[in-house]
Coordinates of C-alpha atoms and ligand atoms in Angstrom, one line a residue:
X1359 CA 22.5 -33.5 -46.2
X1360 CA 22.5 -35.9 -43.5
X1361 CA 22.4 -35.7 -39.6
X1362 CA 25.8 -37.5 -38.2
X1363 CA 26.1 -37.0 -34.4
X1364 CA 23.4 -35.6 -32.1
X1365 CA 25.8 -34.9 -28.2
X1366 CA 23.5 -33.4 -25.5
X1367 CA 25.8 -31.3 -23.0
X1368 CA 24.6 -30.5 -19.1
X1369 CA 25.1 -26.8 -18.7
X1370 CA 25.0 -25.0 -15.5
X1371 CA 22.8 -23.4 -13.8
X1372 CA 20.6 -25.9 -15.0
X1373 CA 20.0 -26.7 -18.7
X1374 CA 20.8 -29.4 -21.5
X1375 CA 21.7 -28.1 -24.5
X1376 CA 21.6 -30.1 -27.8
X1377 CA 24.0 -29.9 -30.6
X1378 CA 23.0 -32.2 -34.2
X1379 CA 25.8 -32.0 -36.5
X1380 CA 25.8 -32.8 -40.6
X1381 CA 27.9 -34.3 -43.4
X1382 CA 27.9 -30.8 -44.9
X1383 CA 29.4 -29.1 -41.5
X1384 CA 26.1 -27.2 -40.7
X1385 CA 25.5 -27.3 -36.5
X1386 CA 22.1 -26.7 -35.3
X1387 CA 21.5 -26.1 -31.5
X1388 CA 18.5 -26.7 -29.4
X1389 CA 17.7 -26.9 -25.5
X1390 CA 15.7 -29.8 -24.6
X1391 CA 15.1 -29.5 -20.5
X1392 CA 13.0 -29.9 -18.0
X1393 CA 14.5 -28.1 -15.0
X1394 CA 15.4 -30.6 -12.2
X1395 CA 15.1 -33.5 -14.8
X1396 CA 17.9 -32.8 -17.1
X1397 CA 19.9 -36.1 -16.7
X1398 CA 16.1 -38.2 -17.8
X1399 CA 15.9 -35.6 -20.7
X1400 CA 19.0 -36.2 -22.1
X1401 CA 18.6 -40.0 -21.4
X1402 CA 14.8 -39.9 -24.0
X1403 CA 17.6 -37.8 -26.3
X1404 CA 20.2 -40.2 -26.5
X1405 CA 17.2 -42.7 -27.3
X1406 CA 15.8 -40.4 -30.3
X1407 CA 19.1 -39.9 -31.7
X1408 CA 18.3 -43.4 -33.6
X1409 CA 16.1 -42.1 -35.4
X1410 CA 17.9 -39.7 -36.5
X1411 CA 21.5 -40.5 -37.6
X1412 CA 22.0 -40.8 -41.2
X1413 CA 18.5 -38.8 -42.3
X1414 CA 18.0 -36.1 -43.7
X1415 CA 17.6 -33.0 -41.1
X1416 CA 15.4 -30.7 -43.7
X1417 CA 12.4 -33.0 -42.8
X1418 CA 11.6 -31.6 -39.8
X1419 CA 7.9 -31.9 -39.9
X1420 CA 8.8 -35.6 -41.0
X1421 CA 11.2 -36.0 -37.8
X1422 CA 8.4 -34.4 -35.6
X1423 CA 5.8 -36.9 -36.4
X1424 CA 8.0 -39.9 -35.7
X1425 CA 10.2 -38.7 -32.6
X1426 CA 6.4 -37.7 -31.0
X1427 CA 4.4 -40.9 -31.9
X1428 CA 6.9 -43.3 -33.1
X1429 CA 7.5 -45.1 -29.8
X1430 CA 3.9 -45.9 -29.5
X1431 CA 3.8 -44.2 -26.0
X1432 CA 3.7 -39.9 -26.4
X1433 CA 3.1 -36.9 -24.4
X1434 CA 4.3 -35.7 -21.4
X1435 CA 6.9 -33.2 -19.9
X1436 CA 10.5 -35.6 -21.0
X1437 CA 9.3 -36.6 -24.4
X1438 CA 7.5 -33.7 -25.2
X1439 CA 10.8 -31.7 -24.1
X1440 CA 13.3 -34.1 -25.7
X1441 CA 11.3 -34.0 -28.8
X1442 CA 11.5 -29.7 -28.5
X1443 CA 15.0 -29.5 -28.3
X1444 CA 15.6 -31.6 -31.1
X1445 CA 13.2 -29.9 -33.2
X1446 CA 14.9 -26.6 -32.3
X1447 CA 18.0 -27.7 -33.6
X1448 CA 16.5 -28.9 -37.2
X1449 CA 15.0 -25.5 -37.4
X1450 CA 18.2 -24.1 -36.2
X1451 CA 20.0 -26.2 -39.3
X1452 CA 17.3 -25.5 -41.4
X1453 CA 17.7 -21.5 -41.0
X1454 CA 21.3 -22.2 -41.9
X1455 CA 21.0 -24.1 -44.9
X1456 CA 18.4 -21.6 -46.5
X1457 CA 20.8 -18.1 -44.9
X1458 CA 17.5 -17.1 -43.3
X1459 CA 16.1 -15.9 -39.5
X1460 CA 13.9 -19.0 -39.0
X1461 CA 11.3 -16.4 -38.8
X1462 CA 11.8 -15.9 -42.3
X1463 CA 11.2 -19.6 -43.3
X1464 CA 7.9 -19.6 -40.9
X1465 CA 5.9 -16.6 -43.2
X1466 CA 8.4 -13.9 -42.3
X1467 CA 8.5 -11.1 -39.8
X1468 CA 5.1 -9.8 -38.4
X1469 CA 6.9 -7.5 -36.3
X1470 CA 10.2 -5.3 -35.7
X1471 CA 10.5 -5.3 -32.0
X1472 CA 9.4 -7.4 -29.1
X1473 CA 8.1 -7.2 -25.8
X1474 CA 10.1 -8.5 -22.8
X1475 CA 9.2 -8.7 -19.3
X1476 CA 11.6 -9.5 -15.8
X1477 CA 10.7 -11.4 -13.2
X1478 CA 10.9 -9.8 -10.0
X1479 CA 11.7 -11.0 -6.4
X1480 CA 11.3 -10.2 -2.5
X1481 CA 8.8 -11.4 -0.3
X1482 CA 8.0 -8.4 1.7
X1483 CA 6.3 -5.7 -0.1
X1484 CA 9.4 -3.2 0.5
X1485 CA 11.6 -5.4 -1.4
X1486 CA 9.3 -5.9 -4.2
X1487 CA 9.1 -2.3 -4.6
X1488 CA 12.7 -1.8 -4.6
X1489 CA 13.2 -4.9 -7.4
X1490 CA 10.0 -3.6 -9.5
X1491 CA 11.9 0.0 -9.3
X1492 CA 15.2 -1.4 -10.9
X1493 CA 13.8 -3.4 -13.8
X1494 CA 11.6 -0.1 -14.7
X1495 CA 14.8 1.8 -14.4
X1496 CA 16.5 -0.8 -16.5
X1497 CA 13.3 0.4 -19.2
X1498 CA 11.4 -2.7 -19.0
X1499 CA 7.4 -1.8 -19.3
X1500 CA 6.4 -4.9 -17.7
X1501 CA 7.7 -7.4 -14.9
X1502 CA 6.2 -10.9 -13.7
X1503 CA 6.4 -11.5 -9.5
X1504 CA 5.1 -14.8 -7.7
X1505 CA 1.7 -14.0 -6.1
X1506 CA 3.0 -16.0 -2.9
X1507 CA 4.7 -18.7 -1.0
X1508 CA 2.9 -21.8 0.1
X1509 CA -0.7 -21.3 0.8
X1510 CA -2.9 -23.4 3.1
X1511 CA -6.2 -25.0 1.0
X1512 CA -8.0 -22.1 2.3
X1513 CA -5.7 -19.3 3.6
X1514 CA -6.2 -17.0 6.7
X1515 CA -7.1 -13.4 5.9
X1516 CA -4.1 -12.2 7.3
X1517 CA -2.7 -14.8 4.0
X1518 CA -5.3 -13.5 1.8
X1519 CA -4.2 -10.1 2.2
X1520 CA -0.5 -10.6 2.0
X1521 CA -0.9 -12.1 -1.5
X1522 CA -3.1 -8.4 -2.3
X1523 CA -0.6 -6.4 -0.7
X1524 CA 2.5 -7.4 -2.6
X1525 CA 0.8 -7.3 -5.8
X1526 CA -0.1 -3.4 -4.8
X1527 CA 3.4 -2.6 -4.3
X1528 CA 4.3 -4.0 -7.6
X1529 CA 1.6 -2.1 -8.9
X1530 CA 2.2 1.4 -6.7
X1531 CA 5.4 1.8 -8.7
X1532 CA 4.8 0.4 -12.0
X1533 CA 1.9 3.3 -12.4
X1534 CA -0.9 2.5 -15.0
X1535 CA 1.2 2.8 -17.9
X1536 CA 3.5 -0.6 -17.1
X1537 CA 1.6 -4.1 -16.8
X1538 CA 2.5 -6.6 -14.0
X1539 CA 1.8 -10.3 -13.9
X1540 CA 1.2 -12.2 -11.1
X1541 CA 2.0 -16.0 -11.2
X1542 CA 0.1 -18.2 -8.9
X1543 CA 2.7 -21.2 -9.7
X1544 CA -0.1 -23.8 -9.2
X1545 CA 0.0 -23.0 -5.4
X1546 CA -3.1 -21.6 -4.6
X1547 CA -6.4 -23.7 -4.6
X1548 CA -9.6 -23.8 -6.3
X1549 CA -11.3 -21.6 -3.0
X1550 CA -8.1 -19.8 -2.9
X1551 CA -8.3 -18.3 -6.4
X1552 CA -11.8 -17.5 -5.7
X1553 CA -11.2 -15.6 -2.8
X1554 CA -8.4 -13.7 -4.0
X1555 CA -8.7 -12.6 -8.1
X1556 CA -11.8 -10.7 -7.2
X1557 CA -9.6 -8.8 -4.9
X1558 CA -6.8 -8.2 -7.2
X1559 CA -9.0 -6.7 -10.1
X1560 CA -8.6 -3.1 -9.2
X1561 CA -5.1 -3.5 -9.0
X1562 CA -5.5 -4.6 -12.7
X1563 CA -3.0 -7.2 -13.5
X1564 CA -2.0 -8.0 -17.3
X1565 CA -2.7 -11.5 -16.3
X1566 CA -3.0 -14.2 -13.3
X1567 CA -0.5 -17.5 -14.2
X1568 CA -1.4 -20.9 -13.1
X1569 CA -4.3 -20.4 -10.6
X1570 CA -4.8 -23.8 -10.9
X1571 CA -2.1 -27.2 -11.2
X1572 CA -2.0 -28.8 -14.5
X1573 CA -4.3 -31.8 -14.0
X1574 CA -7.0 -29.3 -12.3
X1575 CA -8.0 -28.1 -15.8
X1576 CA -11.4 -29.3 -15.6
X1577 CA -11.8 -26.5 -12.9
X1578 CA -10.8 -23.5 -15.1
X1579 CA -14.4 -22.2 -15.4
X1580 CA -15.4 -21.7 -11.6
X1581 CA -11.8 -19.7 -11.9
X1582 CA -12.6 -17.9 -14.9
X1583 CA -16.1 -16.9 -13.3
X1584 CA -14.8 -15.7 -10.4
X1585 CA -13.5 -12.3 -11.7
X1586 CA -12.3 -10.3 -14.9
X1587 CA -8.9 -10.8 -14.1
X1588 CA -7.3 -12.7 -18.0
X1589 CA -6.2 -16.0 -16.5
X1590 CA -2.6 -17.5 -18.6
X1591 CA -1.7 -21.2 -18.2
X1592 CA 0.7 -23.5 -20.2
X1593 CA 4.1 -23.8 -19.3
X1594 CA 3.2 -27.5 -18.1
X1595 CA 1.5 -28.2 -20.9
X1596 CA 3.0 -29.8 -24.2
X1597 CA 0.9 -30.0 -26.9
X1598 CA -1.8 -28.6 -29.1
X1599 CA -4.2 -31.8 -27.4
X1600 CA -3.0 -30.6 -23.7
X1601 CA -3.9 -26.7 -25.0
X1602 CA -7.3 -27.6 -26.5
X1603 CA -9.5 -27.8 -23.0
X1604 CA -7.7 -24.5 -21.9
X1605 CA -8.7 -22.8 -25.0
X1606 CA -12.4 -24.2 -25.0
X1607 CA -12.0 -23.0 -21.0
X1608 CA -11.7 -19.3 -22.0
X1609 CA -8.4 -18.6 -20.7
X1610 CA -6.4 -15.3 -22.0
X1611 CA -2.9 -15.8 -22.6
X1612 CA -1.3 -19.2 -23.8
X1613 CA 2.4 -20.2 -21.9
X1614 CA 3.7 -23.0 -23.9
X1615 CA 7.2 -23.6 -23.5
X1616 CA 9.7 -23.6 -26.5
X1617 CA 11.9 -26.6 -24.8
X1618 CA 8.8 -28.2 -23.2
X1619 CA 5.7 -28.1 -25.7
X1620 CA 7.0 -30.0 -28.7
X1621 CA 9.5 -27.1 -29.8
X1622 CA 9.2 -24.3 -32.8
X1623 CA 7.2 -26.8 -34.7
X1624 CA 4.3 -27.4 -32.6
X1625 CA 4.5 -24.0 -30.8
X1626 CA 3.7 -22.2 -34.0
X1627 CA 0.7 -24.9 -34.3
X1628 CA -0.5 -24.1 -30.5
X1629 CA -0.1 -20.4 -31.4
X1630 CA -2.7 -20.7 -34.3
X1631 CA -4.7 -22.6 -32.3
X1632 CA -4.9 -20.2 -30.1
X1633 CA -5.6 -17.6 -32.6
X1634 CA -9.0 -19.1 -33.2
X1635 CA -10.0 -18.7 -29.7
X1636 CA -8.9 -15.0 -29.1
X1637 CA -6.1 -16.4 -26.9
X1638 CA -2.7 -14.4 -27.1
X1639 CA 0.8 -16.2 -26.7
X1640 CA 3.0 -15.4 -24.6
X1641 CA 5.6 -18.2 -24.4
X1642 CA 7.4 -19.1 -21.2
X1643 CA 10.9 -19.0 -20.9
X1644 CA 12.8 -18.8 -17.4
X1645 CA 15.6 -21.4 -19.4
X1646 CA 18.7 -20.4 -21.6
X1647 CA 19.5 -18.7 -24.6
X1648 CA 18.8 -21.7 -27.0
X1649 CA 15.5 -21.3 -25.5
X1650 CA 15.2 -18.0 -25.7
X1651 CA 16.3 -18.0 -29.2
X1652 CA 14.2 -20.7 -30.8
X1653 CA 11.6 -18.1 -28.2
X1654 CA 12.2 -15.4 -30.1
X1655 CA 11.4 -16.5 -33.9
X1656 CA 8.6 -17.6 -32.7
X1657 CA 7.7 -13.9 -31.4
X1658 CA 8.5 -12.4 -35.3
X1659 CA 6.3 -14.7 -36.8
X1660 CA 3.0 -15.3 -34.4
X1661 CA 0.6 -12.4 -34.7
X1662 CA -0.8 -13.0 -31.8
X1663 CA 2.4 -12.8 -29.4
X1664 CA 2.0 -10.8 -26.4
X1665 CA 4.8 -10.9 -24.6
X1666 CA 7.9 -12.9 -23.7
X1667 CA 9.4 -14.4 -21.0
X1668 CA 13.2 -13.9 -20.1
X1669 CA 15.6 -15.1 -17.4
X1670 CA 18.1 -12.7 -17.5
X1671 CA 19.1 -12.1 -13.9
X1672 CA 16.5 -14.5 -12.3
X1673 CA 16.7 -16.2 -9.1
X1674 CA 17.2 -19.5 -10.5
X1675 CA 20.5 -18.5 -12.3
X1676 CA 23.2 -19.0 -9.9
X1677 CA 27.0 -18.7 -11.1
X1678 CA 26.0 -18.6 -14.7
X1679 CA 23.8 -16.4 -16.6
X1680 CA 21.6 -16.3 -20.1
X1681 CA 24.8 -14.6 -21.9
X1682 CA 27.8 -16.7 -20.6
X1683 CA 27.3 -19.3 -23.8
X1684 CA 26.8 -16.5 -26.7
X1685 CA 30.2 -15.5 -29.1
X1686 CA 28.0 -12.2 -29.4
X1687 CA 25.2 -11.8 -26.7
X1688 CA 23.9 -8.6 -28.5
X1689 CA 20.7 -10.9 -29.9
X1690 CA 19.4 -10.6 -26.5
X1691 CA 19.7 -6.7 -26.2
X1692 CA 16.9 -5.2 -24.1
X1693 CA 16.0 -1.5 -25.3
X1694 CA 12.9 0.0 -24.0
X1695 CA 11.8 -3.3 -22.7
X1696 CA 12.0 -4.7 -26.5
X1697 CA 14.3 -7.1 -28.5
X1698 CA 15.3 -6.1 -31.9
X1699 CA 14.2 -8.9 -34.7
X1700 CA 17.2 -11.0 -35.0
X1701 CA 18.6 -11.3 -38.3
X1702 CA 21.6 -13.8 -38.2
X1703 CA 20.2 -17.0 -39.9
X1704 CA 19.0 -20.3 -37.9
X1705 CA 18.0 -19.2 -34.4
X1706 CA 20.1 -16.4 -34.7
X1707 CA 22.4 -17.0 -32.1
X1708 CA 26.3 -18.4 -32.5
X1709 CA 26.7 -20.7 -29.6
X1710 CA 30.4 -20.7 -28.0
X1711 CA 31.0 -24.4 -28.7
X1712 CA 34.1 -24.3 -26.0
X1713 CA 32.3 -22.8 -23.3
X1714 CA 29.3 -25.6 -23.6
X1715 CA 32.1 -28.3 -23.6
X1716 CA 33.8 -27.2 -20.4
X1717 CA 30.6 -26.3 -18.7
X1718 CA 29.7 -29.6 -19.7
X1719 CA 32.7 -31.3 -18.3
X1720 CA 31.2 -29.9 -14.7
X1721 CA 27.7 -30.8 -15.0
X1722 CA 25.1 -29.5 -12.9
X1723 CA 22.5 -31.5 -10.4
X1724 CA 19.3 -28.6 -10.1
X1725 CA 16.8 -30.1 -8.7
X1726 CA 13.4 -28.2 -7.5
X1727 CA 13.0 -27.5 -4.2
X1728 CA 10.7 -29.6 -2.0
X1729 CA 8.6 -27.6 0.0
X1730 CA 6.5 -28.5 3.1
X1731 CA 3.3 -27.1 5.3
X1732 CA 3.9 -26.3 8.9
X1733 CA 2.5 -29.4 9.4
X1734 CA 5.3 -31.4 7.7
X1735 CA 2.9 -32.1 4.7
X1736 CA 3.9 -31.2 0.9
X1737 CA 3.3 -28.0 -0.3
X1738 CA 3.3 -26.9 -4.1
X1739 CA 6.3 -24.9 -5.0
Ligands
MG34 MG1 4.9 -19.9 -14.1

């Protein structure tokens, strides 16, 4: 078998999807984004499509080495992401070719069913009792929230406390059976997170996101210290060598991104990894369904998933949702809060070719928002 055309296609709300066709008529599909970057993504795509024309698309681990270190220059958030997507969509052919779940060709299922949770919105703690109530009556048994907005280098008390007061709504109606997790976004500082995970230990969080911005890792310990609150981190990073430090760190749950962190391939690798140092993956996901997909086999075959992350009905999803591309969107079926295993071969999804094409055709432009102090300075978003 040989690869013959890799087409990348910008899908609203804000994703690239990836489609590598064969000489035998087998599609794979993969989504190789960064949100806001789509158009640079798809460029570094275009590029490693040389590479790839006229081989032989069962050589994945092959493919992986060269797309990743073949240029000389690797890493970071476009290659690593273009280089994901890619590698989805071999694995996706791969599953096809062999009539198996890629799960199945990774050590096989681990697990029937797994955990989901929804984000939730609302900045005032009314609303965020009001969304937290609807994805529990939806059956979900856990939910994700920002802890806050922009935050000053060392917030007012009257700041302080808003961030604790939110999180205790979320957590007044959850009750102690349902876990809540709180993500900082990279927005809070170092004194910040001090200040503040002490005070959100009775309210018992599964876990604290990104107290800290990707290129603060060397800080990790004085967070970690600070309370018992399990610290997760690792949606911006992209590789087993970004994950290492955070590992030695002590942190408690791993975020690596399907379409960011070197895709299926080195996913499985950082989830091993993290095996070794009692670390739990829980792999983030607020993209599409390719994402979600190639998310998902990773879930059947890691034993030590936690939990994943899904974008059905979150904010960033305007006009188009996580189902619009699926010929049958029962794969991502929420019961209880769980997903059934798949069991349709490849990533176990049949994309609607069609509908990608004449999404395509209009193209989206999301970029992240910029966001400012008072004072007219940047702020994190
Ligand atoms: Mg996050």
């Amino acid at each position: 078998m040989k690869i013959t055309s890799v087409e990348t296609f910008l899908v609203p709300p804000r994703w690239l999807f990836c489609r590598i066709g064969t000489d035998e008529g087998l599609v794979g599909w993969g989504e190789p984004i960064v949100e806001g970057r789509a158009a640079t993504v798809r460029a570094a795509v275009g590029e490693l499509s040389e590479l790839l024309v006229g081989t032989d698309p069962l050589r994945i681990e092959d493919h992986w080495q060269v797309l990743t270190k073949g240029a000389f220059y690797r890493g970071g958030p476009i290659l690593s992401s273009a280089v994901a997507g890619i590698d989805q969509a071999l694995w996706d052919i791969a599953g096809k070719a062999r009539d198996a779940p890629v799960h199945e060709l990774l050590g096989g299922p681990v697990r029937e069913r797994a955990r989901v949770y929804s984000w939730v919105g609302g900045d005032e703690p009314a609303e965020i009792e009001d969304a937290v109530r609807a994805q529990v009556e939806a059956g979900f048994t856990a939910v994700k929230m920002n802890g806050c907005g922009r935050l000053p280098t060392l917030a007012s008390p009257a700041e302080v406390d808003a961030v604790v007061r939110r999180v205790a709504a979320a957590r007044e109606v959850l009750g102690p059976h349902r876990d809540l997790a709180v993500d900082f976004h990279g927005r809070v500082s170092l004194a910040n997170a001090r200040r503040i995970l002490p005070l959100l230990e009775p309210l018992a969080p599964m876990f604290v996101e990104e107290p800290l911005l990707p290129d603060e890792q060397h800080l990790l310990p004085q967070v970690l210290s600070a309370s018992t609150v399990p610290i997760a981190t690792g949606e911006r990073l992209y590789s087993r060598w970004d994950f290492r430090p955070v590992f030695e760190h002590g942190i408690a749950v791993a975020q690596p991104d399907l379409s960011h962190a070197g895709g299926i391939s080195e996913v499985r690798r950082i989830g091993a990894m993290a095996e070794v140092h009692g670390v739990a993956l829980a792999p983030h996901c607020p993209l599409g369904p390719i994402a979600l997909a190639a998310s998902l086999q990773i879930a059947f075959s890691t034993p030590n998933f936690l939990i994943q992350e899904q974008s059905l009905g979150i904010h960033y999803n305007t006009g188009n949702e996580l189902l619009d591309y699926l010929v049958d969107p029962s794969i991502f079926e929420f019961v209880d809060g769980q997903v059934r295993r798949p069991r349709r071969p490849g990533l176990g999804i049949e994309v609607d070719e069609e509908a990608v094409r004449r999404a395509d055709e209009r193209g989206h432009a999301w970029r992240s928002p910029v966001w400012r102090h008072d004072d007219g300075s940047f702020a994190e978003w």
